[in-house]
XYZ file of C-alpha atoms in Angstrom:
702
model
C 83.310 -29.151 74.658
C 80.297 -29.575 76.783
C 76.969 -28.808 75.210
C 74.586 -26.449 76.941
C 71.722 -28.112 78.678
C 68.224 -26.849 78.184
C 65.862 -27.497 80.998
C 62.309 -28.325 80.027
C 59.455 -27.482 82.330
C 58.143 -30.446 84.097
C 54.642 -31.370 84.735
C 53.269 -30.657 88.079
C 51.609 -33.861 89.036
C 49.829 -32.269 91.864
C 47.860 -29.915 89.649
C 45.260 -30.676 87.055
C 46.625 -30.171 83.597
C 49.949 -28.863 82.451
C 51.521 -25.994 84.253
C 52.932 -24.396 81.084
C 49.546 -24.191 79.189
C 47.371 -21.038 79.415
C 43.981 -21.208 81.000
C 40.676 -21.428 79.052
C 39.196 -18.206 77.619
C 35.915 -17.005 78.917
C 33.113 -17.050 76.242
C 32.471 -13.703 74.439
C 28.896 -12.388 74.564
C 27.181 -12.128 71.078
C 26.665 -8.566 69.773
C 23.272 -7.037 70.138
C 21.153 -5.832 67.242
C 22.127 -2.269 67.896
C 25.773 -3.216 67.824
C 25.290 -5.025 64.505
C 23.555 -2.017 62.987
C 26.271 0.308 64.235
C 29.032 -1.932 62.895
C 27.303 -2.268 59.534
C 26.785 1.487 59.262
C 30.413 2.112 60.167
C 31.636 -0.400 57.601
C 29.250 0.965 54.950
C 30.479 4.491 55.547
C 34.061 3.295 55.268
C 33.296 1.527 51.998
C 31.643 4.635 50.592
C 34.730 6.659 51.403
C 36.896 3.980 49.826
C 34.749 3.977 46.660
C 34.916 7.734 46.394
C 38.691 7.407 46.455
C 38.627 5.136 43.400
C 39.014 1.767 45.117
C 36.999 -1.079 43.648
C 34.330 -2.549 45.887
C 32.745 -5.909 45.059
C 29.004 -5.442 44.533
C 28.224 -8.606 46.474
C 29.981 -7.293 49.563
C 28.228 -3.955 49.222
C 24.821 -5.610 48.903
C 25.522 -7.774 51.931
C 26.250 -4.712 54.019
C 23.168 -2.951 52.707
C 21.036 -5.931 53.651
C 22.218 -5.648 57.225
C 21.036 -2.039 57.485
C 17.285 -2.125 58.106
C 16.726 1.033 60.120
C 14.728 3.308 57.801
C 15.268 6.320 60.001
C 19.011 6.088 59.660
C 20.987 8.205 57.251
C 22.788 5.195 55.823
C 19.532 3.427 54.895
C 18.151 6.526 53.187
C 21.415 6.946 51.298
C 21.162 3.359 50.072
C 17.552 3.960 48.994
C 18.671 7.144 47.211
C 21.360 5.300 45.293
C 18.891 2.580 44.327
C 16.365 5.202 43.188
C 18.987 6.946 41.051
C 20.049 3.712 39.379
C 16.478 2.631 38.742
C 15.381 5.942 37.178
C 18.506 6.163 35.074
C 18.122 2.571 33.850
C 14.472 2.996 32.871
C 15.190 6.213 30.966
C 18.118 4.679 29.125
C 16.113 1.726 27.806
C 12.930 3.558 26.781
C 12.009 3.586 23.082
C 8.955 3.809 20.864
C 8.085 0.140 21.231
C 8.276 -0.170 25.021
C 7.334 3.301 26.223
C 3.894 2.108 27.299
C 5.544 -0.445 29.588
C 8.348 1.793 30.859
C 6.078 4.602 32.054
C 4.206 2.457 34.651
C 7.540 1.195 35.958
C 8.727 4.775 36.171
C 5.708 5.706 38.268
C 6.617 2.789 40.506
C 9.661 4.758 41.632
C 9.303 7.768 43.913
C 9.389 10.542 41.305
C 8.429 13.174 43.868
C 11.602 12.533 45.826
C 13.641 11.832 42.694
C 12.249 14.512 40.379
C 15.663 16.141 40.209
C 17.211 12.802 39.275
C 14.526 12.274 36.632
C 15.088 15.668 34.992
C 18.854 15.290 35.032
C 18.740 11.777 33.552
C 16.250 12.748 30.831
C 18.234 15.809 29.775
C 21.471 13.852 29.764
C 19.997 10.982 27.727
C 18.362 13.375 25.244
C 21.564 15.304 24.672
C 23.407 12.046 24.027
C 20.824 10.723 21.517
C 18.926 13.479 19.698
C 16.903 11.111 17.454
C 15.139 9.831 20.608
C 13.985 13.317 21.601
C 10.327 12.651 20.603
C 10.339 9.556 22.829
C 11.685 11.419 25.854
C 9.197 14.243 25.251
C 6.309 11.764 25.113
C 7.479 10.165 28.366
C 7.766 13.579 30.016
C 4.263 14.447 28.785
C 2.798 11.366 30.460
C 4.619 12.104 33.713
C 3.466 15.730 33.525
C -0.207 14.712 33.485
C 0.121 13.025 36.896
C 3.017 14.968 38.430
C 2.953 18.527 37.026
C 5.767 19.655 39.327
C 8.107 17.239 37.540
C 7.190 18.608 34.107
C 7.535 22.198 35.296
C 10.989 21.520 36.744
C 12.087 19.923 33.472
C 10.879 22.928 31.453
C 12.645 25.405 33.731
C 15.922 23.516 33.608
C 15.786 23.311 29.803
C 15.134 27.043 29.480
C 17.995 27.894 31.820
C 20.257 25.482 29.961
C 19.366 27.130 26.635
C 19.994 30.634 27.972
C 23.397 29.687 29.363
C 24.407 27.900 26.164
C 23.228 30.830 24.022
C 25.349 33.237 26.032
C 28.366 30.931 25.777
C 27.785 30.354 22.030
C 27.570 26.629 22.709
C 25.887 25.478 19.520
C 25.604 21.772 20.436
C 23.836 22.430 23.748
C 21.540 24.985 22.091
C 20.537 22.452 19.449
C 19.729 19.752 22.005
C 17.849 22.142 24.321
C 15.770 23.707 21.538
C 14.956 20.295 20.093
C 13.676 19.074 23.467
C 11.687 22.288 24.019
C 10.169 21.992 20.530
C 8.848 18.504 21.206
C 7.556 19.551 24.623
C 5.603 22.277 22.802
C 4.273 19.651 20.387
C 3.178 17.520 23.350
C 1.475 20.607 24.883
C 3.628 20.441 27.989
C 4.892 23.916 27.123
C 2.951 26.833 25.657
C 3.731 27.793 22.062
C 4.443 31.418 23.009
C 7.817 30.300 24.332
C 8.616 28.923 20.863
C 7.897 32.352 19.387
C 10.179 34.012 21.942
C 13.017 31.599 21.172
C 12.675 32.230 17.428
C 12.610 35.981 17.985
C 15.792 35.773 20.046
C 17.579 33.632 17.473
C 16.602 35.765 14.473
C 16.939 39.200 16.059
C 20.647 39.412 15.242
C 21.077 36.577 12.774
C 24.331 34.698 12.515
C 25.080 31.451 10.772
C 24.770 29.459 13.996
C 21.660 31.217 15.287
C 19.880 30.840 11.942
C 20.816 27.175 11.805
C 19.434 26.633 15.323
C 16.255 28.533 14.395
C 15.770 26.473 11.235
C 16.176 23.211 13.139
C 13.854 24.410 15.898
C 11.115 25.475 13.493
C 11.322 22.235 11.508
C 10.430 20.390 14.710
C 7.726 22.732 15.972
C 6.514 24.207 12.669
C 3.483 22.027 12.072
C 2.114 22.733 15.547
C 2.770 26.474 15.224
C 1.103 26.579 11.799
C -2.012 25.055 13.325
C -2.174 26.834 16.686
C -0.483 30.208 16.053
C -0.306 30.943 12.305
C 0.583 34.588 13.011
C 3.861 33.485 14.596
C 4.585 31.315 11.574
C 3.983 34.172 9.141
C 6.226 36.525 11.099
C 8.992 33.951 11.373
C 9.001 33.185 7.662
C 8.995 36.874 6.816
C 12.106 37.217 8.926
C 13.647 34.177 7.228
C 12.898 35.736 3.854
C 14.548 38.999 4.846
C 17.600 37.150 6.109
C 17.795 35.187 2.894
C 17.782 38.316 0.731
C 19.605 40.863 2.871
C 21.818 39.284 5.514
C 25.314 38.175 4.595
C 25.105 34.578 5.733
C 26.878 31.505 4.498
C 25.689 29.538 1.452
C 25.039 26.501 3.616
C 22.729 28.520 5.854
C 20.934 29.938 2.831
C 20.302 26.421 1.556
C 18.931 25.459 4.965
C 16.436 28.329 4.813
C 15.391 27.341 1.287
C 14.901 23.761 2.433
C 12.751 25.033 5.303
C 10.536 26.895 2.833
C 10.141 23.669 0.867
C 9.305 21.773 4.060
C 6.628 24.336 4.815
C 5.304 24.006 1.269
C 5.040 20.245 1.811
C 3.149 20.944 5.061
C 5.854 19.360 7.238
C 5.108 15.927 5.818
C 8.382 14.458 7.094
C 8.315 16.349 10.401
C 4.970 15.663 12.099
C 4.305 17.341 15.404
C 3.494 14.090 17.218
C 3.863 10.646 15.739
C 0.895 8.349 16.066
C 2.706 5.819 18.250
C 3.834 8.590 20.628
C 0.438 10.261 21.015
C -0.175 8.848 24.491
C -1.974 11.682 26.290
C -5.492 12.927 25.747
C -5.648 16.628 25.028
C -7.994 17.364 27.922
C -5.681 15.563 30.381
C -2.570 17.514 29.443
C -1.286 20.321 31.671
C 0.409 23.152 29.772
C 2.967 25.364 31.516
C 3.100 29.010 30.470
C 6.576 30.312 31.186
C 8.594 33.157 29.712
C 12.037 32.920 28.247
C 13.408 35.751 30.412
C 11.792 34.672 33.694
C 13.599 34.003 36.969
C 13.569 30.266 37.579
C 14.635 28.177 40.518
C 16.029 25.010 38.970
C 16.348 23.367 42.424
C 19.794 21.887 41.948
C 19.644 20.589 45.495
C 17.238 17.891 44.354
C 20.091 16.176 42.507
C 21.947 15.248 45.693
C 21.031 13.190 48.731
C 19.453 14.855 51.729
C 18.435 13.232 54.962
C 14.668 13.149 55.466
C 13.458 12.948 59.055
C 9.954 12.050 57.842
C 11.122 9.459 55.372
C 8.563 6.779 56.217
C 5.620 9.190 56.104
C 6.675 10.556 52.737
C 7.150 7.057 51.323
C 3.717 6.030 52.529
C 2.160 9.119 50.951
C 3.793 8.337 47.612
C 2.549 4.753 47.782
C -0.995 6.061 47.983
C -0.331 8.448 45.107
C 1.184 5.641 43.040
C -1.849 3.459 43.698
C -4.086 6.292 42.529
C -2.006 6.893 39.393
C -1.686 3.265 38.373
C -5.165 2.280 39.548
C -3.888 -0.145 42.126
C -5.577 -1.185 45.349
C -3.968 -1.356 48.751
C -1.037 -3.656 49.320
C -3.083 -6.225 51.224
C -5.781 -6.364 48.593
C -3.091 -6.517 45.951
C -1.430 -9.482 47.637
C -4.736 -11.328 47.933
C -5.526 -10.596 44.319
C -2.080 -11.842 43.326
C -2.579 -15.087 45.215
C -6.098 -15.673 43.934
C -5.518 -14.539 40.382
C -2.318 -16.358 39.470
C -4.158 -19.101 37.633
C -6.431 -16.649 35.826
C -3.485 -14.538 34.687
C -1.702 -17.632 33.407
C -4.791 -18.654 31.456
C -5.146 -15.143 30.019
C -1.510 -15.167 28.953
C -1.976 -18.532 27.265
C -5.056 -17.261 25.428
C -3.232 -14.115 24.339
C -0.315 -16.202 23.138
C -2.627 -18.410 21.122
C -4.515 -15.441 19.732
C -1.360 -13.625 18.721
C -0.449 -14.319 15.140
C 2.495 -12.936 13.272
C 1.484 -11.554 9.906
C 4.208 -11.260 7.307
C 3.288 -8.148 5.374
C 6.344 -8.471 3.134
C 5.168 -11.849 1.711
C 8.675 -13.216 2.163
C 7.340 -16.718 2.851
C 5.241 -16.633 -0.316
C 8.207 -15.507 -2.400
C 10.363 -18.288 -0.958
C 7.641 -20.843 -1.655
C 7.291 -19.757 -5.281
C 11.067 -19.802 -5.697
C 11.229 -23.355 -4.324
C 8.495 -24.548 -6.687
C 10.155 -22.900 -9.680
C 13.590 -24.360 -8.936
C 12.089 -27.799 -8.369
C 10.325 -27.718 -11.735
C 13.361 -26.455 -13.619
C 15.801 -28.907 -12.038
C 13.818 -32.086 -12.720
C 14.298 -34.255 -15.795
C 10.807 -35.716 -16.129
C 7.258 -34.898 -15.195
C 7.039 -37.794 -12.734
C 10.162 -36.560 -10.954
C 8.707 -33.061 -10.695
C 5.459 -34.363 -9.226
C 7.356 -36.563 -6.775
C 9.486 -33.648 -5.536
C 6.649 -31.154 -5.392
C 4.542 -33.522 -3.320
C 7.274 -33.456 -0.665
C 7.059 -29.682 -0.252
C 5.220 -28.690 2.914
C 2.692 -26.209 1.604
C 1.203 -23.850 4.225
C -2.513 -24.125 4.769
C -4.359 -22.097 2.160
C -1.354 -21.824 -0.180
C -2.136 -24.884 -2.321
C -3.330 -22.673 -5.168
C 0.191 -21.253 -5.472
C 1.417 -24.625 -6.731
C -1.079 -24.808 -9.595
C -0.522 -21.153 -10.412
C 3.254 -21.639 -10.557
C 2.906 -24.629 -12.903
C 0.812 -22.567 -15.328
C 3.120 -19.552 -14.998
C 6.218 -21.651 -15.679
C 4.503 -23.078 -18.748
C 3.623 -19.607 -20.019
C 7.231 -18.406 -19.680
C 8.545 -20.874 -22.253
C 9.163 -19.752 -25.836
C 7.032 -22.605 -27.168
C 4.601 -24.915 -25.461
C 6.199 -27.941 -23.799
C 4.055 -30.971 -23.147
C 6.242 -31.486 -20.091
C 4.108 -28.981 -18.160
C 0.865 -30.499 -19.399
C 1.973 -33.877 -18.057
C 2.814 -32.318 -14.684
C -0.635 -30.763 -14.449
C -2.280 -34.007 -15.573
C -0.433 -36.040 -12.912
C -1.401 -33.644 -10.142
C -5.039 -33.424 -11.233
C -5.362 -37.211 -11.269
C -3.654 -37.721 -7.895
C -6.184 -35.902 -5.765
C -9.500 -34.188 -6.300
C -8.083 -31.122 -4.534
C -5.619 -30.426 -7.332
C -8.295 -31.022 -9.969
C -10.511 -28.376 -8.379
C -7.589 -25.963 -8.131
C -6.747 -26.378 -11.829
C -10.398 -25.799 -12.731
C -10.354 -22.605 -10.675
C -7.117 -21.632 -12.404
C -8.791 -22.105 -15.805
C -11.560 -19.676 -14.863
C -9.034 -17.188 -13.454
C -6.757 -17.234 -16.491
C -9.657 -17.025 -18.947
C -10.955 -13.962 -17.131
C -7.549 -12.259 -17.287
C -6.271 -13.642 -20.600
C -6.257 -10.159 -22.158
C -3.305 -9.264 -19.925
C -0.990 -11.798 -21.530
C 0.951 -11.412 -24.728
C 0.424 -13.806 -27.624
C 3.169 -16.282 -26.738
C 2.015 -16.688 -23.127
C -1.596 -16.851 -24.271
C -0.798 -19.700 -26.662
C 1.086 -21.701 -24.024
C -1.676 -21.325 -21.451
C -4.364 -22.328 -23.961
C -2.435 -25.413 -25.073
C -1.784 -26.385 -21.436
C -5.484 -26.366 -20.583
C -6.292 -27.987 -23.935
C -4.119 -30.942 -22.926
C -5.783 -31.065 -19.500
C -9.255 -31.157 -21.088
C -8.299 -33.704 -23.734
C -6.915 -36.047 -21.065
C -9.958 -35.508 -18.823
C -7.645 -34.285 -16.074
C -10.108 -31.480 -15.355
C -13.841 -31.471 -15.889
C -15.352 -30.023 -19.026
C -17.816 -28.133 -16.884
C -15.139 -25.454 -16.470
C -16.043 -24.390 -20.048
C -19.188 -22.794 -18.640
C -17.201 -19.586 -18.140
C -16.973 -19.172 -21.938
C -19.787 -17.275 -23.657
C -19.085 -17.076 -27.371
C -20.685 -13.866 -28.562
C -19.539 -10.484 -29.711
C -20.258 -8.670 -26.445
C -18.642 -11.052 -23.938
C -15.469 -11.901 -25.839
C -12.379 -9.966 -26.783
C -9.798 -10.594 -29.442
C -7.549 -12.250 -26.836
C -10.279 -14.518 -25.524
C -11.294 -15.554 -29.057
C -7.678 -16.444 -29.830
C -7.530 -18.382 -26.566
C -10.670 -20.363 -27.457
C -9.323 -21.079 -30.930
C -5.985 -22.437 -29.669
C -7.737 -24.347 -26.884
C -10.062 -26.150 -29.299
C -7.320 -26.769 -31.838
C -5.120 -28.394 -29.192
C -8.038 -30.611 -28.152
C -8.606 -31.582 -31.786
C -4.919 -32.485 -32.150
C -5.194 -34.973 -29.297
C -8.765 -36.254 -29.706
C -9.559 -35.663 -33.362
C -12.512 -33.814 -34.839
C -14.777 -36.865 -34.775
C -14.391 -37.498 -31.049
C -14.647 -33.826 -30.231
C -17.839 -33.485 -32.262
C -19.335 -36.558 -30.648
C -18.456 -35.314 -27.194
C -19.813 -31.818 -27.723
C -22.973 -32.659 -29.658
C -23.965 -36.163 -28.578
C -23.028 -36.191 -24.885
C -26.148 -35.022 -23.085
C -24.304 -34.506 -19.795
C -21.814 -32.217 -21.480
C -24.363 -30.055 -23.273
C -24.908 -27.591 -20.388
C -21.141 -27.109 -20.101
C -20.681 -26.174 -23.787
C -23.891 -24.188 -24.098
C -21.856 -20.992 -24.050
C -19.847 -22.143 -27.088
C -23.023 -22.832 -29.086
C -25.473 -20.089 -28.079
C -29.116 -20.579 -28.930
C -30.650 -17.505 -27.363
C -30.877 -15.368 -30.496
C -30.060 -15.553 -34.179
C -27.302 -12.961 -33.999
C -25.223 -14.924 -31.472
C -25.896 -18.118 -33.398
C -24.572 -16.580 -36.620
C -21.542 -15.229 -34.732
C -20.743 -18.688 -33.371
C -21.253 -20.327 -36.784
C -18.988 -17.814 -38.484
C -16.377 -18.159 -35.722
C -16.169 -21.951 -35.898
C -16.170 -21.842 -39.680
C -13.303 -19.350 -39.727
C -11.129 -21.531 -37.448
C -11.797 -24.630 -39.540
C -14.299 -26.317 -37.236
C -17.510 -25.706 -39.122
C -18.445 -29.361 -38.632
C -19.245 -28.591 -35.013
C -21.962 -26.139 -36.064
C -24.177 -28.402 -38.172
C -26.767 -28.713 -35.455
C -26.544 -24.995 -34.793
C -27.171 -24.262 -38.470
C -30.283 -26.432 -38.454
C -31.589 -24.664 -35.402
C -30.960 -21.310 -37.052
C -32.906 -22.322 -40.179
C -35.817 -23.582 -38.097
C -36.075 -20.395 -36.099
C -39.144 -18.264 -37.010
C -38.224 -15.246 -39.096
C -39.824 -11.842 -38.520
C -41.861 -10.635 -41.536
C -42.492 -7.053 -42.661
C -46.081 -5.907 -43.394
C -44.943 -4.272 -46.644
C -43.435 -7.477 -47.928
C -46.437 -9.530 -46.878
C -48.873 -7.186 -48.693
C -47.068 -7.561 -51.987
C -47.815 -11.254 -52.188
C -45.861 -13.979 -53.857
C -47.385 -13.764 -57.403
C -45.592 -11.707 -59.987
C -42.797 -10.699 -57.614
C -40.089 -12.168 -59.749
C -41.530 -10.633 -62.902
C -41.860 -7.241 -61.257
C -38.305 -7.422 -59.964
C -36.997 -8.461 -63.355
C -38.974 -5.712 -65.035
C -37.742 -3.129 -62.551
C -34.159 -4.242 -62.958
C -34.422 -4.320 -66.767
C -36.183 -0.963 -66.923
C -33.601 0.571 -64.571
C -30.839 -0.887 -66.699
C -32.392 0.355 -69.928
C -32.916 3.797 -68.428
C -29.356 3.939 -67.264
C -28.136 2.705 -70.647
C -30.133 5.288 -72.588
C -29.033 8.076 -70.337
C -25.450 6.934 -70.679
C -25.733 6.947 -74.484
C -27.339 10.388 -74.526
C -24.644 11.793 -72.214
C -21.907 10.144 -74.214
C -23.050 12.014 -77.327
C -22.818 15.351 -75.511
C -19.485 16.648 -74.174
C -20.993 19.481 -72.154
C -23.114 17.402 -69.734
C -20.915 17.679 -66.583
C -17.758 16.051 -65.236
C -16.998 12.307 -65.676
C -20.314 11.132 -67.234
C -18.877 7.656 -67.906
C -18.047 7.054 -64.198
C -21.480 8.280 -63.089
C -23.289 5.997 -65.527
C -21.194 3.036 -64.368
C -22.077 3.829 -60.766
C -25.759 3.832 -61.649
C -25.416 0.487 -63.367
C -23.603 -0.948 -60.332
C -26.340 0.324 -58.000
C -28.982 -1.199 -60.248
C -27.226 -4.581 -60.377
C -26.656 -4.599 -56.613
C -30.267 -3.668 -56.021
C -31.404 -6.546 -58.212
C -29.094 -9.048 -56.471
C -30.209 -8.006 -53.000
C -33.855 -8.250 -54.014
C -33.287 -11.714 -55.406
C -31.441 -12.892 -52.287
C -34.119 -11.464 -50.056
C -36.707 -13.345 -52.060
C -34.873 -16.634 -51.801
C -33.937 -16.562 -48.104
C -36.564 -14.188 -46.748
C -34.033 -12.113 -44.831
C -34.890 -10.018 -41.808
C -35.530 -6.344 -41.262
C -31.855 -5.531 -41.754
C -32.004 -6.663 -45.373
C -35.112 -4.572 -45.981
C -33.306 -1.577 -44.544
C -30.424 -2.210 -46.926
C -32.899 -2.343 -49.822
C -34.431 0.942 -48.812
C -31.009 2.542 -48.527
C -29.984 1.271 -51.968
C -33.248 2.496 -53.495
C -32.829 5.948 -51.963
C -29.253 6.116 -53.199
C -30.257 5.199 -56.733
C -33.137 7.708 -56.787
C -30.943 10.541 -55.527
C -28.270 9.682 -58.069
C -30.830 9.554 -60.880
C -32.333 12.885 -59.820
C -28.946 14.605 -59.748
C -28.043 13.197 -63.137
C -31.388 14.265 -64.578
C -30.893 17.801 -63.317
C -27.425 17.929 -64.783
C -28.751 16.562 -68.089
C -31.582 19.102 -68.139
C -29.266 22.019 -67.455
C -26.899 20.797 -70.165
C -29.802 20.572 -72.653
C -30.974 24.083 -71.847
C -27.495 25.456 -72.378
C -27.226 23.590 -75.658
C -30.564 25.031 -76.892
C -29.478 28.535 -75.906
C -26.325 28.151 -77.973
C -28.366 26.945 -80.950
C -30.664 29.970 -80.766
C -27.726 32.312 -80.602
C -26.047 30.562 -83.489
C -29.068 30.803 -85.770
C -30.277 34.304 -84.760
C -29.494 36.872 -87.523
C -26.946 39.484 -86.517
C -28.051 43.180 -86.412
C -27.474 45.395 -89.432
C -24.452 47.715 -89.579
C -26.706 50.745 -89.507
C -28.126 49.809 -86.168
C -24.630 49.341 -84.892
C -23.554 52.784 -86.130
C -26.557 54.360 -84.478
C -25.790 52.739 -81.315
C -22.211 53.842 -81.608
C -23.383 57.338 -82.432
C -25.532 57.428 -79.390
C -22.701 56.174 -77.259
C -20.126 58.553 -78.739
C -21.085 61.733 -76.792
C -20.733 59.881 -73.560
């Protein structure tokens, strides 16, 4: 079977090239700029239609097409600018909060709010309805915008009023709550007049229902403080209506409780519901523009501003807003701004560096201090010896100015123990001998704890005193810190006297009384430091110190003080000086003996009579005791030549004895007179019977 033959075309040698190949294509001319713009617009329009149908469009491809469209007079370019404006306004509103509102508002003015005022109002209302707790923030932002662009604030107010009216007619409680909350804060920010608040409350309470009363209560909680201040008549009328509803209307228990809570909030003067928080008070009162609108007015909410419209004068309007923005933000022209940016880059960087250096974070919660004290405490409690504690504590990085916390924690840990542990004294001694810094800090701690020792209970007081006693005995701290102690009755308390006692006793236990006495009395350098312990200013303080040291078993320390007290000149009385020294003892003995004999004789005379008054034996013994005490005091005053106080005691005793003697004499005299009267009656002859009969006869007719 013969195979079919296929004839191949042959080359034509006479021609140039192969006869079966096509000829070369002519070069295509590049598209013009107009053609590029037209193609880009056509593709952009197609992509918009595709996106509206739900097809995903890569953002990179969309941005590339937008970059190709540069004709500002075209509809496509203005649509792209509109979309960018909508995204920018919506993004800024969504991220505003109390902390960054001062930075967001200038950025918001950077966008064309005149063209996008409908977008601004729609985004703000939508964001506020979605997050009611941020309503004060959105109201503050709207108040700032209203000061520069009043038409934006007016449009927002109108849309909110219309939204409230529609929701009220539809009984949409959620929308009514969000709208009234926003309107309340706009009233607080003085964007809206307070008369509108009164109209809203009147509408809600005219025919009260559970929902309308709840909305009214929430509305008045937000705006109440401002109404109380600006229009108290409205507040009085509203609360009268609330009171009537509470007593007469058949509303739910929950609503009644809400009204009662509102009355309590008013009583507390809206403490938890301020009109404007301090951080959101951004507008001066004289700069604010207040809109007076009525609740039942006819408003044009300009819904057409929410959608894109082609602007034939787009460039002129954009240029006009640039000038307005420069006026609002205080900017210069673009050229001047660019020059300033180029020239002032270095200065701005330097300012930022200075601000960064100047900014310091202050921890008001003292968390770092608490952590530091916890670390020190755990280190002390976990160590086995004092040297180990010191070694570990020295490795702690103490913040500058917090070194005193270490010494304070050592003393506090010592005071927390049930009994004093020398372990803590050794820790303090090691630190004080390592560096002069720690020695000074422990000396300051001694003065601090002595000044506040009355705040500690006895166990802590004892531990602290023994700790510092060890530090003084080991010369870890200087004895000049004892200058804070002034041992007298006025400048010491019971706690401080106990502290001094335990402090000195602990020093005696380690040094001994001999060394302590030598150091306190013989060391001339130490005398100024212990001058407060041994006062020499007056005799009273000297006696107090002598008695104190004697009572705690350290009277040996006061020998020099006793000598100084004896050598001090004593004040003399003129009466005592006039009496002279001769015959004083004899006179005193005679007076004492005569007083004793007088008291003895009177006692014997009263003892023989049973009618001389109550308890004569006790009275006579009291007189004898007064006489003996008087004699002893006189003798002691003679021997030691006491001061004016002793003389006053003598005078008091003498007056007491004289008054007692006088009273006893009067009682004795009255008793004697009564006794004599009884004797006369006993020995007087009785009348004769005849006289008695006569007297009876005379008395009979009566």
